[in-house]
Amino acid sequence: MARKPAQPRPDDSRLREDAQALHVALSELVRLYQFRDRDRICCHDISVTQCHALEVLVERGAQRSQELSAGLRLDKSTTTRVVDALVRKGYVERTPDIEDRRAVSLRATAAGRRLYHRINDDLVEGQQALIADLPPETRRASIELIHRLARSAEARFVAGSGCAPAACEPSDGASPGCR
């Protein structure tokens, strides 16, 4: 049973304005990071999505394609195309699954792990320059806030308690909206 989204409290008149400001700020940040990631990662001859797949395999270890799909929040056919490209480039390998010899497990190769760490180090250096002029307590508070927003967004949008595409229907006869 899906939970209904929390309704704003009547005593918080600024909630809508703050939500709009958060939307604008996050949209701008996401756009900037998408371009940064594309420009920094693609120079290593892999796409941003391939880098995310490599990150999941390095950080979480070998796993089946279905588990990787879930971790990337991609459908199985897209995940297969991403993995196929990484296998061709020598960054990922398919091996017999140790629990079920009929299944295949995906894992990062040594070259894939080296590439992931090289890209990650480059991105972390960029983050370091970004936050260098912030006081330590502001850095830590910002990091905690971003983690809390991510957990909240996951619980609301990813875990199925928010508006899923299947739950959308035209709300005003013209544009889709959540029920």
Short mmCIF file of N, CA and C in Angstrom, two decimals:
data_model
loop_
_atom_site.label_atom_id
_atom_site.label_comp_id
_atom_site.label_asym_id
_atom_site.label_seq_id
_atom_site.Cartn_x
_atom_site.Cartn_y
_atom_site.Cartn_z
N MET A 1 0.84 -1.17 0.00
CA MET A 1 0.00 0.00 0.00
C MET A 1 0.89 1.24 0.00
N ALA A 2 0.76 2.09 -1.00
CA ALA A 2 1.60 3.27 -1.13
C ALA A 2 1.16 4.35 -0.14
N ARG A 3 2.15 4.96 0.50
CA ARG A 3 1.86 6.06 1.41
C ARG A 3 1.51 7.31 0.63
N LYS A 4 0.62 8.10 1.16
CA LYS A 4 0.29 9.38 0.53
C LYS A 4 1.39 10.37 0.91
N PRO A 5 1.72 11.28 -0.03
CA PRO A 5 2.73 12.28 0.29
C PRO A 5 2.30 13.14 1.48
N ALA A 6 3.27 13.51 2.30
CA ALA A 6 2.97 14.36 3.46
C ALA A 6 2.45 15.70 2.97
N GLN A 7 1.41 16.17 3.60
CA GLN A 7 0.81 17.45 3.24
C GLN A 7 1.50 18.57 4.03
N PRO A 8 1.63 19.74 3.41
CA PRO A 8 2.23 20.86 4.13
C PRO A 8 1.39 21.23 5.35
N ARG A 9 2.07 21.66 6.38
CA ARG A 9 1.36 22.13 7.57
C ARG A 9 0.82 23.52 7.29
N PRO A 10 -0.42 23.79 7.72
CA PRO A 10 -1.01 25.10 7.46
C PRO A 10 -0.22 26.26 8.07
N ASP A 11 0.52 26.01 9.15
CA ASP A 11 1.26 27.09 9.81
C ASP A 11 2.58 27.41 9.13
N ASP A 12 2.96 26.67 8.10
CA ASP A 12 4.23 26.91 7.42
C ASP A 12 3.97 27.57 6.08
N SER A 13 3.72 28.89 6.11
CA SER A 13 3.36 29.61 4.89
C SER A 13 4.51 29.70 3.90
N ARG A 14 5.72 29.54 4.34
CA ARG A 14 6.87 29.64 3.44
C ARG A 14 7.26 28.31 2.81
N LEU A 15 6.60 27.22 3.19
CA LEU A 15 6.99 25.90 2.70
C LEU A 15 6.98 25.84 1.18
N ARG A 16 5.93 26.32 0.55
CA ARG A 16 5.83 26.29 -0.92
C ARG A 16 6.95 27.11 -1.55
N GLU A 17 7.22 28.29 -1.00
CA GLU A 17 8.30 29.14 -1.54
C GLU A 17 9.65 28.45 -1.37
N ASP A 18 9.87 27.85 -0.21
CA ASP A 18 11.13 27.14 0.03
C ASP A 18 11.26 25.93 -0.89
N ALA A 19 10.16 25.22 -1.11
CA ALA A 19 10.19 24.06 -2.01
C ALA A 19 10.53 24.52 -3.43
N GLN A 20 9.97 25.64 -3.86
CA GLN A 20 10.28 26.18 -5.20
C GLN A 20 11.75 26.58 -5.28
N ALA A 21 12.26 27.24 -4.25
CA ALA A 21 13.67 27.66 -4.23
C ALA A 21 14.59 26.43 -4.23
N LEU A 22 14.22 25.38 -3.48
CA LEU A 22 15.01 24.15 -3.47
C LEU A 22 15.00 23.51 -4.85
N HIS A 23 13.84 23.48 -5.49
CA HIS A 23 13.73 22.92 -6.84
C HIS A 23 14.67 23.65 -7.80
N VAL A 24 14.66 24.97 -7.76
CA VAL A 24 15.52 25.77 -8.65
C VAL A 24 16.99 25.49 -8.36
N ALA A 25 17.36 25.49 -7.07
CA ALA A 25 18.76 25.27 -6.70
C ALA A 25 19.23 23.87 -7.10
N LEU A 26 18.42 22.85 -6.81
CA LEU A 26 18.81 21.48 -7.17
C LEU A 26 18.87 21.29 -8.68
N SER A 27 17.92 21.88 -9.40
CA SER A 27 17.94 21.77 -10.87
C SER A 27 19.22 22.36 -11.44
N GLU A 28 19.60 23.52 -10.94
CA GLU A 28 20.83 24.15 -11.40
C GLU A 28 22.06 23.30 -11.06
N LEU A 29 22.10 22.78 -9.83
CA LEU A 29 23.22 21.95 -9.41
C LEU A 29 23.31 20.67 -10.23
N VAL A 30 22.18 20.01 -10.44
CA VAL A 30 22.17 18.77 -11.22
C VAL A 30 22.63 19.03 -12.65
N ARG A 31 22.15 20.11 -13.26
CA ARG A 31 22.59 20.43 -14.63
C ARG A 31 24.09 20.65 -14.68
N LEU A 32 24.62 21.43 -13.73
CA LEU A 32 26.06 21.69 -13.70
C LEU A 32 26.85 20.41 -13.53
N TYR A 33 26.40 19.54 -12.63
CA TYR A 33 27.10 18.29 -12.38
C TYR A 33 27.00 17.35 -13.57
N GLN A 34 25.88 17.35 -14.26
CA GLN A 34 25.76 16.50 -15.45
C GLN A 34 26.80 16.90 -16.49
N PHE A 35 26.96 18.21 -16.70
CA PHE A 35 27.96 18.66 -17.67
C PHE A 35 29.36 18.40 -17.18
N ARG A 36 29.61 18.63 -15.88
CA ARG A 36 30.92 18.36 -15.32
C ARG A 36 31.27 16.88 -15.47
N ASP A 37 30.32 16.03 -15.08
CA ASP A 37 30.56 14.59 -15.18
C ASP A 37 30.82 14.19 -16.63
N ARG A 38 29.99 14.69 -17.54
CA ARG A 38 30.17 14.34 -18.95
C ARG A 38 31.55 14.75 -19.42
N ASP A 39 31.95 15.97 -19.10
CA ASP A 39 33.23 16.48 -19.58
C ASP A 39 34.42 15.78 -18.91
N ARG A 40 34.31 15.46 -17.62
CA ARG A 40 35.44 14.86 -16.91
C ARG A 40 35.52 13.35 -17.13
N ILE A 41 34.37 12.69 -17.23
CA ILE A 41 34.36 11.23 -17.34
C ILE A 41 34.57 10.77 -18.78
N CYS A 42 33.93 11.46 -19.71
CA CYS A 42 33.99 11.00 -21.10
C CYS A 42 35.39 11.08 -21.70
N CYS A 43 36.26 11.89 -21.12
CA CYS A 43 37.64 11.95 -21.63
C CYS A 43 38.38 10.64 -21.32
N HIS A 44 37.78 9.77 -20.51
CA HIS A 44 38.36 8.47 -20.20
C HIS A 44 37.78 7.38 -21.11
N ASP A 45 37.05 7.79 -22.14
CA ASP A 45 36.48 6.89 -23.14
C ASP A 45 35.38 5.98 -22.57
N ILE A 46 34.66 6.47 -21.56
CA ILE A 46 33.45 5.79 -21.12
C ILE A 46 32.39 6.86 -20.87
N SER A 47 31.14 6.45 -20.94
CA SER A 47 30.04 7.38 -20.70
C SER A 47 29.82 7.54 -19.20
N VAL A 48 29.03 8.53 -18.84
CA VAL A 48 28.68 8.75 -17.43
C VAL A 48 27.96 7.52 -16.89
N THR A 49 27.03 6.96 -17.67
CA THR A 49 26.29 5.78 -17.23
C THR A 49 27.23 4.59 -17.06
N GLN A 50 28.18 4.42 -17.95
CA GLN A 50 29.16 3.34 -17.81
C GLN A 50 29.99 3.56 -16.55
N CYS A 51 30.33 4.81 -16.26
CA CYS A 51 31.09 5.11 -15.04
C CYS A 51 30.27 4.77 -13.80
N HIS A 52 28.97 5.09 -13.83
CA HIS A 52 28.12 4.75 -12.69
C HIS A 52 28.06 3.23 -12.50
N ALA A 53 27.97 2.49 -13.59
CA ALA A 53 27.94 1.03 -13.49
C ALA A 53 29.25 0.51 -12.91
N LEU A 54 30.35 1.05 -13.39
CA LEU A 54 31.66 0.65 -12.88
C LEU A 54 31.77 0.97 -11.39
N GLU A 55 31.26 2.13 -11.00
CA GLU A 55 31.28 2.53 -9.59
C GLU A 55 30.51 1.52 -8.73
N VAL A 56 29.33 1.12 -9.17
CA VAL A 56 28.53 0.15 -8.41
C VAL A 56 29.29 -1.16 -8.27
N LEU A 57 29.91 -1.63 -9.35
CA LEU A 57 30.62 -2.90 -9.31
C LEU A 57 31.88 -2.82 -8.45
N VAL A 58 32.56 -1.69 -8.47
CA VAL A 58 33.76 -1.54 -7.63
C VAL A 58 33.36 -1.40 -6.17
N GLU A 59 32.38 -0.56 -5.90
CA GLU A 59 32.00 -0.27 -4.51
C GLU A 59 31.23 -1.42 -3.85
N ARG A 60 30.38 -2.12 -4.61
CA ARG A 60 29.52 -3.16 -4.02
C ARG A 60 29.96 -4.57 -4.37
N GLY A 61 30.92 -4.71 -5.25
CA GLY A 61 31.42 -6.03 -5.61
C GLY A 61 30.61 -6.68 -6.72
N ALA A 62 31.01 -7.91 -7.05
CA ALA A 62 30.38 -8.66 -8.15
C ALA A 62 28.89 -8.85 -7.87
N GLN A 63 28.11 -8.81 -8.94
CA GLN A 63 26.67 -9.00 -8.81
C GLN A 63 26.06 -9.37 -10.15
N ARG A 64 24.86 -9.87 -10.08
CA ARG A 64 24.13 -10.22 -11.29
C ARG A 64 23.59 -8.96 -11.95
N SER A 65 23.28 -9.09 -13.22
CA SER A 65 22.80 -7.97 -14.01
C SER A 65 21.54 -7.34 -13.41
N GLN A 66 20.63 -8.18 -12.90
CA GLN A 66 19.39 -7.66 -12.33
C GLN A 66 19.67 -6.77 -11.12
N GLU A 67 20.62 -7.17 -10.29
CA GLU A 67 20.98 -6.37 -9.12
C GLU A 67 21.64 -5.06 -9.55
N LEU A 68 22.49 -5.13 -10.58
CA LEU A 68 23.12 -3.92 -11.11
C LEU A 68 22.06 -2.99 -11.69
N SER A 69 21.10 -3.53 -12.41
CA SER A 69 20.00 -2.72 -12.95
C SER A 69 19.29 -1.96 -11.84
N ALA A 70 19.01 -2.65 -10.76
CA ALA A 70 18.33 -2.01 -9.63
C ALA A 70 19.21 -0.92 -9.02
N GLY A 71 20.49 -1.20 -8.88
CA GLY A 71 21.41 -0.22 -8.31
C GLY A 71 21.57 1.02 -9.16
N LEU A 72 21.46 0.85 -10.47
CA LEU A 72 21.58 1.97 -11.40
C LEU A 72 20.24 2.63 -11.69
N ARG A 73 19.15 1.94 -11.29
CA ARG A 73 17.79 2.38 -11.59
C ARG A 73 17.57 2.48 -13.09
N LEU A 74 18.04 1.43 -13.77
CA LEU A 74 17.88 1.32 -15.23
C LEU A 74 17.15 0.02 -15.55
N ASP A 75 16.53 -0.02 -16.72
CA ASP A 75 15.91 -1.29 -17.11
C ASP A 75 17.00 -2.26 -17.55
N LYS A 76 16.62 -3.55 -17.61
CA LYS A 76 17.61 -4.60 -17.87
C LYS A 76 18.27 -4.45 -19.24
N SER A 77 17.51 -4.05 -20.27
CA SER A 77 18.11 -3.95 -21.61
C SER A 77 19.14 -2.82 -21.66
N THR A 78 18.88 -1.71 -20.99
CA THR A 78 19.85 -0.62 -20.95
C THR A 78 21.10 -1.05 -20.19
N THR A 79 20.89 -1.73 -19.08
CA THR A 79 22.03 -2.22 -18.29
C THR A 79 22.88 -3.18 -19.12
N THR A 80 22.23 -4.05 -19.89
CA THR A 80 22.97 -4.99 -20.74
C THR A 80 23.84 -4.24 -21.74
N ARG A 81 23.30 -3.20 -22.37
CA ARG A 81 24.09 -2.41 -23.34
C ARG A 81 25.27 -1.73 -22.65
N VAL A 82 25.04 -1.18 -21.46
CA VAL A 82 26.11 -0.52 -20.71
C VAL A 82 27.20 -1.52 -20.36
N VAL A 83 26.80 -2.70 -19.86
CA VAL A 83 27.76 -3.73 -19.48
C VAL A 83 28.49 -4.27 -20.71
N ASP A 84 27.79 -4.48 -21.81
CA ASP A 84 28.43 -4.96 -23.04
C ASP A 84 29.58 -4.04 -23.45
N ALA A 85 29.34 -2.72 -23.38
CA ALA A 85 30.39 -1.76 -23.75
C ALA A 85 31.57 -1.85 -22.78
N LEU A 86 31.28 -1.99 -21.49
CA LEU A 86 32.37 -2.11 -20.50
C LEU A 86 33.15 -3.40 -20.66
N VAL A 87 32.47 -4.48 -21.04
CA VAL A 87 33.16 -5.76 -21.30
C VAL A 87 34.07 -5.61 -22.51
N ARG A 88 33.55 -5.00 -23.60
CA ARG A 88 34.37 -4.79 -24.81
C ARG A 88 35.62 -3.99 -24.50
N LYS A 89 35.51 -3.03 -23.60
CA LYS A 89 36.65 -2.17 -23.26
C LYS A 89 37.58 -2.79 -22.22
N GLY A 90 37.18 -3.94 -21.68
CA GLY A 90 38.03 -4.65 -20.72
C GLY A 90 37.90 -4.17 -19.28
N TYR A 91 36.84 -3.42 -18.95
CA TYR A 91 36.66 -2.89 -17.61
C TYR A 91 35.76 -3.76 -16.73
N VAL A 92 34.98 -4.63 -17.35
CA VAL A 92 34.07 -5.53 -16.63
C VAL A 92 34.17 -6.89 -17.26
N GLU A 93 33.98 -7.92 -16.46
CA GLU A 93 33.94 -9.28 -17.00
C GLU A 93 32.73 -10.02 -16.47
N ARG A 94 32.27 -10.96 -17.27
CA ARG A 94 31.18 -11.84 -16.86
C ARG A 94 31.80 -13.17 -16.42
N THR A 95 31.40 -13.63 -15.24
CA THR A 95 31.92 -14.90 -14.73
C THR A 95 30.76 -15.74 -14.23
N PRO A 96 30.93 -17.06 -14.16
CA PRO A 96 29.86 -17.89 -13.59
C PRO A 96 29.57 -17.46 -12.16
N ASP A 97 28.31 -17.36 -11.81
CA ASP A 97 27.91 -16.96 -10.47
C ASP A 97 28.25 -18.09 -9.50
N ILE A 98 28.81 -17.77 -8.35
CA ILE A 98 29.23 -18.81 -7.41
C ILE A 98 28.05 -19.51 -6.74
N GLU A 99 26.90 -18.83 -6.65
CA GLU A 99 25.72 -19.45 -6.02
C GLU A 99 24.89 -20.26 -7.01
N ASP A 100 24.93 -19.88 -8.28
CA ASP A 100 24.14 -20.56 -9.31
C ASP A 100 24.96 -20.58 -10.59
N ARG A 101 25.57 -21.71 -10.89
CA ARG A 101 26.48 -21.82 -12.04
C ARG A 101 25.80 -21.53 -13.37
N ARG A 102 24.46 -21.56 -13.42
CA ARG A 102 23.76 -21.21 -14.65
C ARG A 102 23.70 -19.70 -14.85
N ALA A 103 23.85 -18.96 -13.76
CA ALA A 103 23.77 -17.49 -13.81
C ALA A 103 25.14 -16.89 -14.05
N VAL A 104 25.13 -15.62 -14.44
CA VAL A 104 26.37 -14.90 -14.70
C VAL A 104 26.50 -13.75 -13.70
N SER A 105 27.69 -13.58 -13.21
CA SER A 105 27.99 -12.49 -12.30
C SER A 105 28.86 -11.48 -13.03
N LEU A 106 28.67 -10.22 -12.74
CA LEU A 106 29.46 -9.14 -13.34
C LEU A 106 30.43 -8.63 -12.30
N ARG A 107 31.65 -8.37 -12.73
CA ARG A 107 32.60 -7.79 -11.79
C ARG A 107 33.59 -6.92 -12.55
N ALA A 108 34.08 -5.90 -11.84
CA ALA A 108 35.07 -5.01 -12.42
C ALA A 108 36.40 -5.74 -12.52
N THR A 109 37.08 -5.54 -13.63
CA THR A 109 38.42 -6.09 -13.80
C THR A 109 39.41 -5.18 -13.08
N ALA A 110 40.65 -5.59 -13.02
CA ALA A 110 41.69 -4.74 -12.42
C ALA A 110 41.78 -3.41 -13.17
N ALA A 111 41.69 -3.47 -14.50
CA ALA A 111 41.72 -2.24 -15.31
C ALA A 111 40.51 -1.37 -15.01
N GLY A 112 39.35 -1.99 -14.80
CA GLY A 112 38.14 -1.25 -14.46
C GLY A 112 38.25 -0.58 -13.10
N ARG A 113 38.82 -1.28 -12.14
CA ARG A 113 39.01 -0.69 -10.80
C ARG A 113 39.99 0.49 -10.87
N ARG A 114 41.07 0.32 -11.63
CA ARG A 114 42.04 1.42 -11.77
C ARG A 114 41.38 2.64 -12.42
N LEU A 115 40.60 2.39 -13.48
CA LEU A 115 39.93 3.50 -14.15
C LEU A 115 38.95 4.19 -13.21
N TYR A 116 38.15 3.41 -12.49
CA TYR A 116 37.20 4.00 -11.56
C TYR A 116 37.91 4.87 -10.54
N HIS A 117 39.00 4.38 -9.95
CA HIS A 117 39.72 5.15 -8.94
C HIS A 117 40.35 6.41 -9.53
N ARG A 118 40.83 6.33 -10.77
CA ARG A 118 41.40 7.51 -11.43
C ARG A 118 40.32 8.58 -11.64
N ILE A 119 39.14 8.16 -12.12
CA ILE A 119 38.04 9.10 -12.33
C ILE A 119 37.56 9.65 -10.99
N ASN A 120 37.38 8.78 -10.01
CA ASN A 120 36.90 9.20 -8.70
C ASN A 120 37.86 10.22 -8.07
N ASP A 121 39.16 9.95 -8.13
CA ASP A 121 40.14 10.88 -7.58
C ASP A 121 40.04 12.24 -8.26
N ASP A 122 39.86 12.25 -9.57
CA ASP A 122 39.72 13.49 -10.32
C ASP A 122 38.48 14.26 -9.87
N LEU A 123 37.36 13.56 -9.70
CA LEU A 123 36.12 14.21 -9.28
C LEU A 123 36.21 14.71 -7.84
N VAL A 124 36.88 13.96 -6.97
CA VAL A 124 37.04 14.38 -5.57
C VAL A 124 37.92 15.64 -5.51
N GLU A 125 38.94 15.71 -6.33
CA GLU A 125 39.76 16.93 -6.39
C GLU A 125 38.90 18.13 -6.76
N GLY A 126 37.99 17.94 -7.70
CA GLY A 126 37.07 19.01 -8.08
C GLY A 126 36.18 19.42 -6.92
N GLN A 127 35.70 18.44 -6.15
CA GLN A 127 34.87 18.74 -4.99
C GLN A 127 35.68 19.50 -3.94
N GLN A 128 36.93 19.10 -3.78
CA GLN A 128 37.79 19.75 -2.80
C GLN A 128 37.94 21.23 -3.14
N ALA A 129 38.16 21.54 -4.40
CA ALA A 129 38.28 22.94 -4.81
C ALA A 129 36.96 23.69 -4.60
N LEU A 130 35.85 23.00 -4.80
CA LEU A 130 34.52 23.61 -4.66
C LEU A 130 34.23 24.03 -3.22
N ILE A 131 34.65 23.23 -2.25
CA ILE A 131 34.31 23.51 -0.86
C ILE A 131 35.46 24.08 -0.04
N ALA A 132 36.58 24.33 -0.68
CA ALA A 132 37.78 24.77 0.05
C ALA A 132 37.58 26.04 0.86
N ASP A 133 36.76 26.96 0.37
CA ASP A 133 36.59 28.23 1.08
C ASP A 133 35.46 28.22 2.11
N LEU A 134 34.82 27.08 2.30
CA LEU A 134 33.75 26.98 3.29
C LEU A 134 34.33 26.57 4.65
N PRO A 135 33.79 27.12 5.72
CA PRO A 135 34.24 26.68 7.04
C PRO A 135 33.91 25.19 7.24
N PRO A 136 34.72 24.47 8.01
CA PRO A 136 34.50 23.03 8.20
C PRO A 136 33.09 22.68 8.67
N GLU A 137 32.51 23.46 9.58
CA GLU A 137 31.17 23.14 10.06
C GLU A 137 30.12 23.32 8.96
N THR A 138 30.32 24.27 8.07
CA THR A 138 29.41 24.46 6.94
C THR A 138 29.53 23.30 5.96
N ARG A 139 30.78 22.86 5.72
CA ARG A 139 30.99 21.70 4.83
C ARG A 139 30.25 20.49 5.37
N ARG A 140 30.46 20.19 6.66
CA ARG A 140 29.84 19.01 7.25
C ARG A 140 28.31 19.13 7.25
N ALA A 141 27.79 20.31 7.58
CA ALA A 141 26.34 20.51 7.58
C ALA A 141 25.78 20.37 6.17
N SER A 142 26.49 20.86 5.17
CA SER A 142 26.04 20.74 3.77
C SER A 142 26.01 19.28 3.34
N ILE A 143 27.03 18.55 3.71
CA ILE A 143 27.10 17.13 3.36
C ILE A 143 25.96 16.37 4.02
N GLU A 144 25.72 16.65 5.29
CA GLU A 144 24.61 16.00 6.00
C GLU A 144 23.27 16.35 5.36
N LEU A 145 23.08 17.60 4.99
CA LEU A 145 21.83 18.01 4.35
C LEU A 145 21.63 17.28 3.03
N ILE A 146 22.67 17.19 2.23
CA ILE A 146 22.55 16.50 0.94
C ILE A 146 22.23 15.02 1.16
N HIS A 147 22.86 14.39 2.15
CA HIS A 147 22.54 12.99 2.47
C HIS A 147 21.08 12.85 2.90
N ARG A 148 20.61 13.75 3.74
CA ARG A 148 19.22 13.68 4.19
C ARG A 148 18.25 13.88 3.04
N LEU A 149 18.54 14.83 2.16
CA LEU A 149 17.67 15.04 0.99
C LEU A 149 17.67 13.81 0.09
N ALA A 150 18.83 13.19 -0.09
CA ALA A 150 18.92 11.99 -0.93
C ALA A 150 18.12 10.84 -0.31
N ARG A 151 18.25 10.64 0.99
CA ARG A 151 17.48 9.58 1.65
C ARG A 151 15.99 9.84 1.56
N SER A 152 15.60 11.08 1.77
CA SER A 152 14.19 11.45 1.69
C SER A 152 13.66 11.26 0.27
N ALA A 153 14.44 11.69 -0.71
CA ALA A 153 14.02 11.53 -2.11
C ALA A 153 13.91 10.05 -2.47
N GLU A 154 14.86 9.25 -2.01
CA GLU A 154 14.79 7.82 -2.30
C GLU A 154 13.54 7.21 -1.68
N ALA A 155 13.28 7.53 -0.45
CA ALA A 155 12.09 6.97 0.22
C ALA A 155 10.82 7.41 -0.48
N ARG A 156 10.79 8.62 -0.96
CA ARG A 156 9.58 9.16 -1.55
C ARG A 156 9.42 8.77 -3.01
N PHE A 157 10.48 8.87 -3.80
CA PHE A 157 10.36 8.70 -5.24
C PHE A 157 10.80 7.34 -5.75
N VAL A 158 11.83 6.78 -5.16
CA VAL A 158 12.39 5.54 -5.67
C VAL A 158 11.72 4.33 -5.05
N ALA A 159 11.45 4.38 -3.78
CA ALA A 159 10.91 3.22 -3.08
C ALA A 159 9.42 3.00 -3.36
N GLY A 160 8.82 3.85 -4.20
CA GLY A 160 7.45 3.61 -4.61
C GLY A 160 6.39 4.36 -3.83
N SER A 161 6.80 5.22 -2.90
CA SER A 161 5.79 5.92 -2.12
C SER A 161 5.41 7.26 -2.74
N GLY A 162 6.13 7.66 -3.77
CA GLY A 162 5.80 8.93 -4.43
C GLY A 162 4.99 8.69 -5.68
N CYS A 163 4.95 9.67 -6.52
CA CYS A 163 4.19 9.57 -7.76
C CYS A 163 5.01 8.80 -8.79
N ALA A 164 4.57 7.63 -9.14
CA ALA A 164 5.23 6.82 -10.15
C ALA A 164 4.56 7.10 -11.49
N PRO A 165 5.27 6.89 -12.62
CA PRO A 165 4.68 7.15 -13.91
C PRO A 165 3.32 6.47 -14.10
N ALA A 166 3.16 5.27 -13.57
CA ALA A 166 1.90 4.55 -13.74
C ALA A 166 0.76 5.24 -12.99
N ALA A 167 1.09 6.06 -12.01
CA ALA A 167 0.06 6.73 -11.21
C ALA A 167 -0.34 8.07 -11.81
N CYS A 168 0.27 8.45 -12.92
CA CYS A 168 -0.01 9.75 -13.52
C CYS A 168 -1.15 9.66 -14.53
N GLU A 169 -1.95 10.64 -14.51
CA GLU A 169 -3.03 10.78 -15.48
C GLU A 169 -3.26 12.27 -15.67
N PRO A 170 -3.90 12.66 -16.75
CA PRO A 170 -4.13 14.08 -16.93
C PRO A 170 -4.91 14.65 -15.75
N SER A 171 -4.38 15.71 -15.14
CA SER A 171 -5.01 16.31 -13.97
C SER A 171 -5.96 17.43 -14.34
N ASP A 172 -5.67 18.09 -15.45
CA ASP A 172 -6.52 19.20 -15.87
C ASP A 172 -7.01 19.02 -17.29
N GLY A 173 -6.96 17.79 -17.77
CA GLY A 173 -7.39 17.50 -19.13
C GLY A 173 -6.31 17.71 -20.16
N ALA A 174 -5.18 18.31 -19.76
CA ALA A 174 -4.13 18.59 -20.75
C ALA A 174 -2.79 18.04 -20.34
N SER A 175 -2.37 18.27 -19.11
CA SER A 175 -1.04 17.83 -18.70
C SER A 175 -1.13 16.73 -17.66
N PRO A 176 -0.16 15.81 -17.67
CA PRO A 176 -0.19 14.72 -16.70
C PRO A 176 0.07 15.24 -15.30
N GLY A 177 -0.49 14.56 -14.34
CA GLY A 177 -0.28 14.92 -12.93
C GLY A 177 -0.49 13.70 -12.06
N CYS A 178 -0.11 13.78 -10.82
CA CYS A 178 -0.27 12.67 -9.89
C CYS A 178 -1.66 12.65 -9.31
N ARG A 179 -2.17 11.43 -9.10
CA ARG A 179 -3.47 11.29 -8.44
C ARG A 179 -3.34 11.57 -6.97
#
